[in-house]
Amino acid sequence: EIQLEHAKQAFVQRDNARTGKVTAIDFRDIMVTIRRHVLTPFVEECLVAAAGGTTSHQVSFSYFNGFNSLLNNMELIRKIYSTLAGNRKDVEVTKGEFVLAAQKFGQVTPMEVDILFQLADLYEPRGRMTLADIERIAPLEEGTLPFNLAEAQRQKKASISSSRPVLLQIAESAYRFGLGSVAGAVGATAVYPIDLVKTRMQNQRSTGSFVGELMYKNSFDCFKKVLRYEGFFGLYRG
């Protein structure tokens, strides 16, 4: 994920003393500026309080990586919880129980579990966690995808769209060109007679028995006479 790589680079830039740590304020600024799309309102409010997991509020690079990895793995966290709670949402799970269940999956580190329960305890310090705590950290609607998976799916669709057969793309272009041509022809068919009548009215000369008598009384009379004496195609001769 590009944003995560940018966040890591920002961490290194904020670490002016090269201690491998940044302050809680720096940690919050990086997350809010670059990783806001993975933050729920609750997590965003708790960034400074959670920073580093210690009272010193210094965030190490390993904690920073673990924090971001946890937010990217919240769907897996849900799945691990469901192996312990089944279909129930109110089962309280301890950290020890969760660590044992997570070992079967192998993609969640002990540090991620520590951060998970640390965030849950910031809402209500009881050392246990329910599905409500998980949803407070990553409240995804059922059936939706996390940001990283949704982005991958979007890119996959774009790739499929760009790899359509060349003949199909040519056919679509020809179809659009044909529609444009038809629309242009219809427009010209309707407008040209109007322009002809307008031109004839402007250029008409005196005629008839009396001096000053005009050939056409008005635009409608002009149209009627052209149609009568020159036929339908006379409207398009100029």
mmCIF file with all atom_site columns, N, CA and C in Angstrom, residues 191-233:
data_model
loop_
_atom_site.group_PDB
_atom_site.id
_atom_site.type_symbol
_atom_site.label_atom_id
_atom_site.label_alt_id
_atom_site.label_comp_id
_atom_site.label_asym_id
_atom_site.label_entity_id
_atom_site.label_seq_id
_atom_site.pdbx_PDB_ins_code
_atom_site.Cartn_x
_atom_site.Cartn_y
_atom_site.Cartn_z
_atom_site.occupancy
_atom_site.B_iso_or_equiv
_atom_site.pdbx_formal_charge
_atom_site.auth_seq_id
_atom_site.auth_comp_id
_atom_site.auth_asym_id
_atom_site.auth_atom_id
_atom_site.pdbx_PDB_model_num
ATOM 1   N N  . VAL A 1 191 ? -31.921 22.847 -39.698 1.00 0.00 ? 191 VAL A N  1
ATOM 2   C CA . VAL A 1 191 ? -31.455 24.233 -39.641 1.00 0.00 ? 191 VAL A CA 1
ATOM 3   C C  . VAL A 1 191 ? -31.284 24.858 -41.022 1.00 0.00 ? 191 VAL A C  1
ATOM 4   N N  . TYR A 1 192 ? -30.873 24.074 -42.027 1.00 0.00 ? 192 TYR A N  1
ATOM 5   C CA . TYR A 1 192 ? -30.536 24.642 -43.339 1.00 0.00 ? 192 TYR A CA 1
ATOM 6   C C  . TYR A 1 192 ? -31.701 25.397 -43.984 1.00 0.00 ? 192 TYR A C  1
ATOM 7   N N  . PRO A 1 193 ? -32.939 24.851 -44.010 1.00 0.00 ? 193 PRO A N  1
ATOM 8   C CA . PRO A 1 193 ? -34.058 25.604 -44.594 1.00 0.00 ? 193 PRO A CA 1
ATOM 9   C C  . PRO A 1 193 ? -34.296 26.943 -43.900 1.00 0.00 ? 193 PRO A C  1
ATOM 10  N N  . ILE A 1 194 ? -34.085 26.980 -42.588 1.00 0.00 ? 194 ILE A N  1
ATOM 11  C CA . ILE A 1 194 ? -34.271 28.231 -41.849 1.00 0.00 ? 194 ILE A CA 1
ATOM 12  C C  . ILE A 1 194 ? -33.251 29.265 -42.306 1.00 0.00 ? 194 ILE A C  1
ATOM 13  N N  . ASP A 1 195 ? -31.997 28.812 -42.476 1.00 0.00 ? 195 ASP A N  1
ATOM 14  C CA . ASP A 1 195 ? -30.957 29.728 -42.956 1.00 0.00 ? 195 ASP A CA 1
ATOM 15  C C  . ASP A 1 195 ? -31.258 30.215 -44.374 1.00 0.00 ? 195 ASP A C  1
ATOM 16  N N  . LEU A 1 196 ? -31.791 29.308 -45.214 1.00 0.00 ? 196 LEU A N  1
ATOM 17  C CA . LEU A 1 196 ? -32.111 29.684 -46.592 1.00 0.00 ? 196 LEU A CA 1
ATOM 18  C C  . LEU A 1 196 ? -33.179 30.776 -46.626 1.00 0.00 ? 196 LEU A C  1
ATOM 19  N N  . VAL A 1 197 ? -34.248 30.587 -45.851 1.00 0.00 ? 197 VAL A N  1
ATOM 20  C CA . VAL A 1 197 ? -35.326 31.580 -45.798 1.00 0.00 ? 197 VAL A CA 1
ATOM 21  C C  . VAL A 1 197 ? -34.795 32.913 -45.290 1.00 0.00 ? 197 VAL A C  1
ATOM 22  N N  . LYS A 1 198 ? -33.946 32.856 -44.264 1.00 0.00 ? 198 LYS A N  1
ATOM 23  C CA . LYS A 1 198 ? -33.379 34.079 -43.704 1.00 0.00 ? 198 LYS A CA 1
ATOM 24  C C  . LYS A 1 198 ? -32.554 34.822 -44.757 1.00 0.00 ? 198 LYS A C  1
ATOM 25  N N  . THR A 1 199 ? -31.747 34.067 -45.527 1.00 0.00 ? 199 THR A N  1
ATOM 26  C CA . THR A 1 199 ? -30.911 34.680 -46.572 1.00 0.00 ? 199 THR A CA 1
ATOM 27  C C  . THR A 1 199 ? -31.766 35.265 -47.687 1.00 0.00 ? 199 THR A C  1
ATOM 28  N N  . ARG A 1 200 ? -32.801 34.521 -48.122 1.00 0.00 ? 200 ARG A N  1
ATOM 29  C CA . ARG A 1 200 ? -33.686 35.011 -49.191 1.00 0.00 ? 200 ARG A CA 1
ATOM 30  C C  . ARG A 1 200 ? -34.396 36.292 -48.757 1.00 0.00 ? 200 ARG A C  1
ATOM 31  N N  . MET A 1 201 ? -34.827 36.357 -47.524 1.00 0.00 ? 201 MET A N  1
ATOM 32  C CA . MET A 1 201 ? -35.530 37.541 -47.031 1.00 0.00 ? 201 MET A CA 1
ATOM 33  C C  . MET A 1 201 ? -34.598 38.760 -47.002 1.00 0.00 ? 201 MET A C  1
ATOM 34  N N  . GLN A 1 202 ? -33.339 38.523 -46.665 1.00 0.00 ? 202 GLN A N  1
ATOM 35  C CA . GLN A 1 202 ? -32.393 39.636 -46.592 1.00 0.00 ? 202 GLN A CA 1
ATOM 36  C C  . GLN A 1 202 ? -31.994 40.136 -47.980 1.00 0.00 ? 202 GLN A C  1
ATOM 37  N N  . ASN A 1 203 ? -31.971 39.236 -48.954 1.00 0.00 ? 203 ASN A N  1
ATOM 38  C CA . ASN A 1 203 ? -31.471 39.583 -50.292 1.00 0.00 ? 203 ASN A CA 1
ATOM 39  C C  . ASN A 1 203 ? -32.576 39.778 -51.334 1.00 0.00 ? 203 ASN A C  1
ATOM 40  N N  . GLN A 1 204 ? -33.845 39.728 -50.915 1.00 0.00 ? 204 GLN A N  1
ATOM 41  C CA . GLN A 1 204 ? -34.920 39.791 -51.904 1.00 0.00 ? 204 GLN A CA 1
ATOM 42  C C  . GLN A 1 204 ? -34.966 41.161 -52.599 1.00 0.00 ? 204 GLN A C  1
ATOM 43  N N  . ARG A 1 205 ? -35.372 41.118 -53.861 1.00 0.00 ? 205 ARG A N  1
ATOM 44  C CA . ARG A 1 205 ? -35.450 42.327 -54.688 1.00 0.00 ? 205 ARG A CA 1
ATOM 45  C C  . ARG A 1 205 ? -36.908 42.667 -54.976 1.00 0.00 ? 205 ARG A C  1
ATOM 46  N N  . SER A 1 206 ? -37.120 43.920 -55.377 1.00 0.00 ? 206 SER A N  1
ATOM 47  C CA . SER A 1 206 ? -38.475 44.342 -55.760 1.00 0.00 ? 206 SER A CA 1
ATOM 48  C C  . SER A 1 206 ? -38.904 43.595 -57.012 1.00 0.00 ? 206 SER A C  1
ATOM 49  N N  . THR A 1 207 ? -40.157 43.261 -57.090 1.00 0.00 ? 207 THR A N  1
ATOM 50  C CA . THR A 1 207 ? -40.681 42.536 -58.250 1.00 0.00 ? 207 THR A CA 1
ATOM 51  C C  . THR A 1 207 ? -42.169 42.814 -58.375 1.00 0.00 ? 207 THR A C  1
ATOM 52  N N  . GLY A 1 208 ? -42.747 42.341 -59.387 1.00 0.00 ? 208 GLY A N  1
ATOM 53  C CA . GLY A 1 208 ? -44.195 42.470 -59.542 1.00 0.00 ? 208 GLY A CA 1
ATOM 54  C C  . GLY A 1 208 ? -44.601 43.715 -60.293 1.00 0.00 ? 208 GLY A C  1
ATOM 55  N N  . SER A 1 209 ? -45.879 44.070 -60.228 1.00 0.00 ? 209 SER A N  1
ATOM 56  C CA . SER A 1 209 ? -46.470 45.153 -61.034 1.00 0.00 ? 209 SER A CA 1
ATOM 57  C C  . SER A 1 209 ? -46.148 46.524 -60.487 1.00 0.00 ? 209 SER A C  1
ATOM 58  N N  . PHE A 1 210 ? -45.893 46.573 -59.187 1.00 0.00 ? 210 PHE A N  1
ATOM 59  C CA . PHE A 1 210 ? -45.716 47.886 -58.556 1.00 0.00 ? 210 PHE A CA 1
ATOM 60  C C  . PHE A 1 210 ? -44.276 48.046 -58.085 1.00 0.00 ? 210 PHE A C  1
ATOM 61  N N  . VAL A 1 211 ? -43.788 49.289 -58.232 1.00 0.00 ? 211 VAL A N  1
ATOM 62  C CA . VAL A 1 211 ? -42.435 49.592 -57.768 1.00 0.00 ? 211 VAL A CA 1
ATOM 63  C C  . VAL A 1 211 ? -42.392 49.462 -56.248 1.00 0.00 ? 211 VAL A C  1
ATOM 64  N N  . GLY A 1 212 ? -41.377 48.790 -55.756 1.00 0.00 ? 212 GLY A N  1
ATOM 65  C CA . GLY A 1 212 ? -41.245 48.615 -54.305 1.00 0.00 ? 212 GLY A CA 1
ATOM 66  C C  . GLY A 1 212 ? -41.938 47.382 -53.786 1.00 0.00 ? 212 GLY A C  1
ATOM 67  N N  . GLU A 1 213 ? -42.653 46.688 -54.637 1.00 0.00 ? 213 GLU A N  1
ATOM 68  C CA . GLU A 1 213 ? -43.319 45.454 -54.181 1.00 0.00 ? 213 GLU A CA 1
ATOM 69  C C  . GLU A 1 213 ? -42.271 44.361 -54.010 1.00 0.00 ? 213 GLU A C  1
ATOM 70  N N  . LEU A 1 214 ? -42.250 43.713 -52.846 1.00 0.00 ? 214 LEU A N  1
ATOM 71  C CA . LEU A 1 214 ? -41.257 42.684 -52.538 1.00 0.00 ? 214 LEU A CA 1
ATOM 72  C C  . LEU A 1 214 ? -41.739 41.313 -52.976 1.00 0.00 ? 214 LEU A C  1
ATOM 73  N N  . MET A 1 215 ? -40.745 40.450 -53.228 1.00 0.00 ? 215 MET A N  1
ATOM 74  C CA . MET A 1 215 ? -41.058 39.096 -53.685 1.00 0.00 ? 215 MET A CA 1
ATOM 75  C C  . MET A 1 215 ? -41.753 38.285 -52.587 1.00 0.00 ? 215 MET A C  1
ATOM 76  N N  . TYR A 1 216 ? -41.284 38.443 -51.334 1.00 0.00 ? 216 TYR A N  1
ATOM 77  C CA . TYR A 1 216 ? -41.843 37.668 -50.214 1.00 0.00 ? 216 TYR A CA 1
ATOM 78  C C  . TYR A 1 216 ? -42.410 38.624 -49.167 1.00 0.00 ? 216 TYR A C  1
ATOM 79  N N  . LYS A 1 217 ? -43.595 38.321 -48.680 1.00 0.00 ? 217 LYS A N  1
ATOM 80  C CA . LYS A 1 217 ? -44.233 39.155 -47.662 1.00 0.00 ? 217 LYS A CA 1
ATOM 81  C C  . LYS A 1 217 ? -43.593 38.947 -46.289 1.00 0.00 ? 217 LYS A C  1
ATOM 82  N N  . ASN A 1 218 ? -43.276 37.714 -46.001 1.00 0.00 ? 218 ASN A N  1
ATOM 83  C CA . ASN A 1 218 ? -42.674 37.369 -44.712 1.00 0.00 ? 218 ASN A CA 1
ATOM 84  C C  . ASN A 1 218 ? -41.946 36.027 -44.845 1.00 0.00 ? 218 ASN A C  1
ATOM 85  N N  . SER A 1 219 ? -41.376 35.553 -43.750 1.00 0.00 ? 219 SER A N  1
ATOM 86  C CA . SER A 1 219 ? -40.596 34.312 -43.784 1.00 0.00 ? 219 SER A CA 1
ATOM 87  C C  . SER A 1 219 ? -41.458 33.121 -44.173 1.00 0.00 ? 219 SER A C  1
ATOM 88  N N  . PHE A 1 220 ? -42.684 33.062 -43.653 1.00 0.00 ? 220 PHE A N  1
ATOM 89  C CA . PHE A 1 220 ? -43.555 31.939 -43.980 1.00 0.00 ? 220 PHE A CA 1
ATOM 90  C C  . PHE A 1 220 ? -43.912 31.950 -45.465 1.00 0.00 ? 220 PHE A C  1
ATOM 91  N N  . ASP A 1 221 ? -44.164 33.159 -45.997 1.00 0.00 ? 221 ASP A N  1
ATOM 92  C CA . ASP A 1 221 ? -44.481 33.284 -47.419 1.00 0.00 ? 221 ASP A CA 1
ATOM 93  C C  . ASP A 1 221 ? -43.301 32.845 -48.278 1.00 0.00 ? 221 ASP A C  1
ATOM 94  N N  . CYS A 1 222 ? -42.095 33.191 -47.836 1.00 0.00 ? 222 CYS A N  1
ATOM 95  C CA . CYS A 1 222 ? -40.877 32.779 -48.544 1.00 0.00 ? 222 CYS A CA 1
ATOM 96  C C  . CYS A 1 222 ? -40.755 31.266 -48.554 1.00 0.00 ? 222 CYS A C  1
ATOM 97  N N  . PHE A 1 223 ? -40.935 30.658 -47.401 1.00 0.00 ? 223 PHE A N  1
ATOM 98  C CA . PHE A 1 223 ? -40.842 29.198 -47.290 1.00 0.00 ? 223 PHE A CA 1
ATOM 99  C C  . PHE A 1 223 ? -41.868 28.523 -48.198 1.00 0.00 ? 223 PHE A C  1
ATOM 100 N N  . LYS A 1 224 ? -43.097 29.056 -48.191 1.00 0.00 ? 224 LYS A N  1
ATOM 101 C CA . LYS A 1 224 ? -44.181 28.463 -48.977 1.00 0.00 ? 224 LYS A CA 1
ATOM 102 C C  . LYS A 1 224 ? -43.896 28.563 -50.476 1.00 0.00 ? 224 LYS A C  1
ATOM 103 N N  . LYS A 1 225 ? -43.380 29.708 -50.923 1.00 0.00 ? 225 LYS A N  1
ATOM 104 C CA . LYS A 1 225 ? -43.114 29.898 -52.348 1.00 0.00 ? 225 LYS A CA 1
ATOM 105 C C  . LYS A 1 225 ? -41.935 29.052 -52.828 1.00 0.00 ? 225 LYS A C  1
ATOM 106 N N  . VAL A 1 226 ? -40.905 28.949 -51.987 1.00 0.00 ? 226 VAL A N  1
ATOM 107 C CA . VAL A 1 226 ? -39.764 28.091 -52.364 1.00 0.00 ? 226 VAL A CA 1
ATOM 108 C C  . VAL A 1 226 ? -40.227 26.655 -52.510 1.00 0.00 ? 226 VAL A C  1
ATOM 109 N N  . LEU A 1 227 ? -41.039 26.214 -51.566 1.00 0.00 ? 227 LEU A N  1
ATOM 110 C CA . LEU A 1 227 ? -41.534 24.841 -51.601 1.00 0.00 ? 227 LEU A CA 1
ATOM 111 C C  . LEU A 1 227 ? -42.437 24.612 -52.810 1.00 0.00 ? 227 LEU A C  1
ATOM 112 N N  . ARG A 1 228 ? -43.249 25.629 -53.183 1.00 0.00 ? 228 ARG A N  1
ATOM 113 C CA . ARG A 1 228 ? -44.197 25.484 -54.291 1.00 0.00 ? 228 ARG A CA 1
ATOM 114 C C  . ARG A 1 228 ? -43.484 25.493 -55.648 1.00 0.00 ? 228 ARG A C  1
ATOM 115 N N  . TYR A 1 229 ? -42.558 26.451 -55.831 1.00 0.00 ? 229 TYR A N  1
ATOM 116 C CA . TYR A 1 229 ? -41.967 26.637 -57.152 1.00 0.00 ? 229 TYR A CA 1
ATOM 117 C C  . TYR A 1 229 ? -40.636 25.889 -57.355 1.00 0.00 ? 229 TYR A C  1
ATOM 118 N N  . GLU A 1 230 ? -39.964 25.568 -56.262 1.00 0.00 ? 230 GLU A N  1
ATOM 119 C CA . GLU A 1 230 ? -38.651 24.916 -56.411 1.00 0.00 ? 230 GLU A CA 1
ATOM 120 C C  . GLU A 1 230 ? -38.640 23.494 -55.863 1.00 0.00 ? 230 GLU A C  1
ATOM 121 N N  . GLY A 1 231 ? -39.735 23.130 -55.198 1.00 0.00 ? 231 GLY A N  1
ATOM 122 C CA . GLY A 1 231 ? -39.799 21.785 -54.643 1.00 0.00 ? 231 GLY A CA 1
ATOM 123 C C  . GLY A 1 231 ? -39.073 21.665 -53.303 1.00 0.00 ? 231 GLY A C  1
ATOM 124 N N  . PHE A 1 232 ? -39.192 20.475 -52.710 1.00 0.00 ? 232 PHE A N  1
ATOM 125 C CA . PHE A 1 232 ? -38.603 20.230 -51.382 1.00 0.00 ? 232 PHE A CA 1
ATOM 126 C C  . PHE A 1 232 ? -37.093 20.462 -51.378 1.00 0.00 ? 232 PHE A C  1
ATOM 127 N N  . PHE A 1 233 ? -36.420 19.973 -52.441 1.00 0.00 ? 233 PHE A N  1
ATOM 128 C CA . PHE A 1 233 ? -34.961 20.103 -52.473 1.00 0.00 ? 233 PHE A CA 1
ATOM 129 C C  . PHE A 1 233 ? -34.515 21.537 -52.711 1.00 0.00 ? 233 PHE A C  1
#
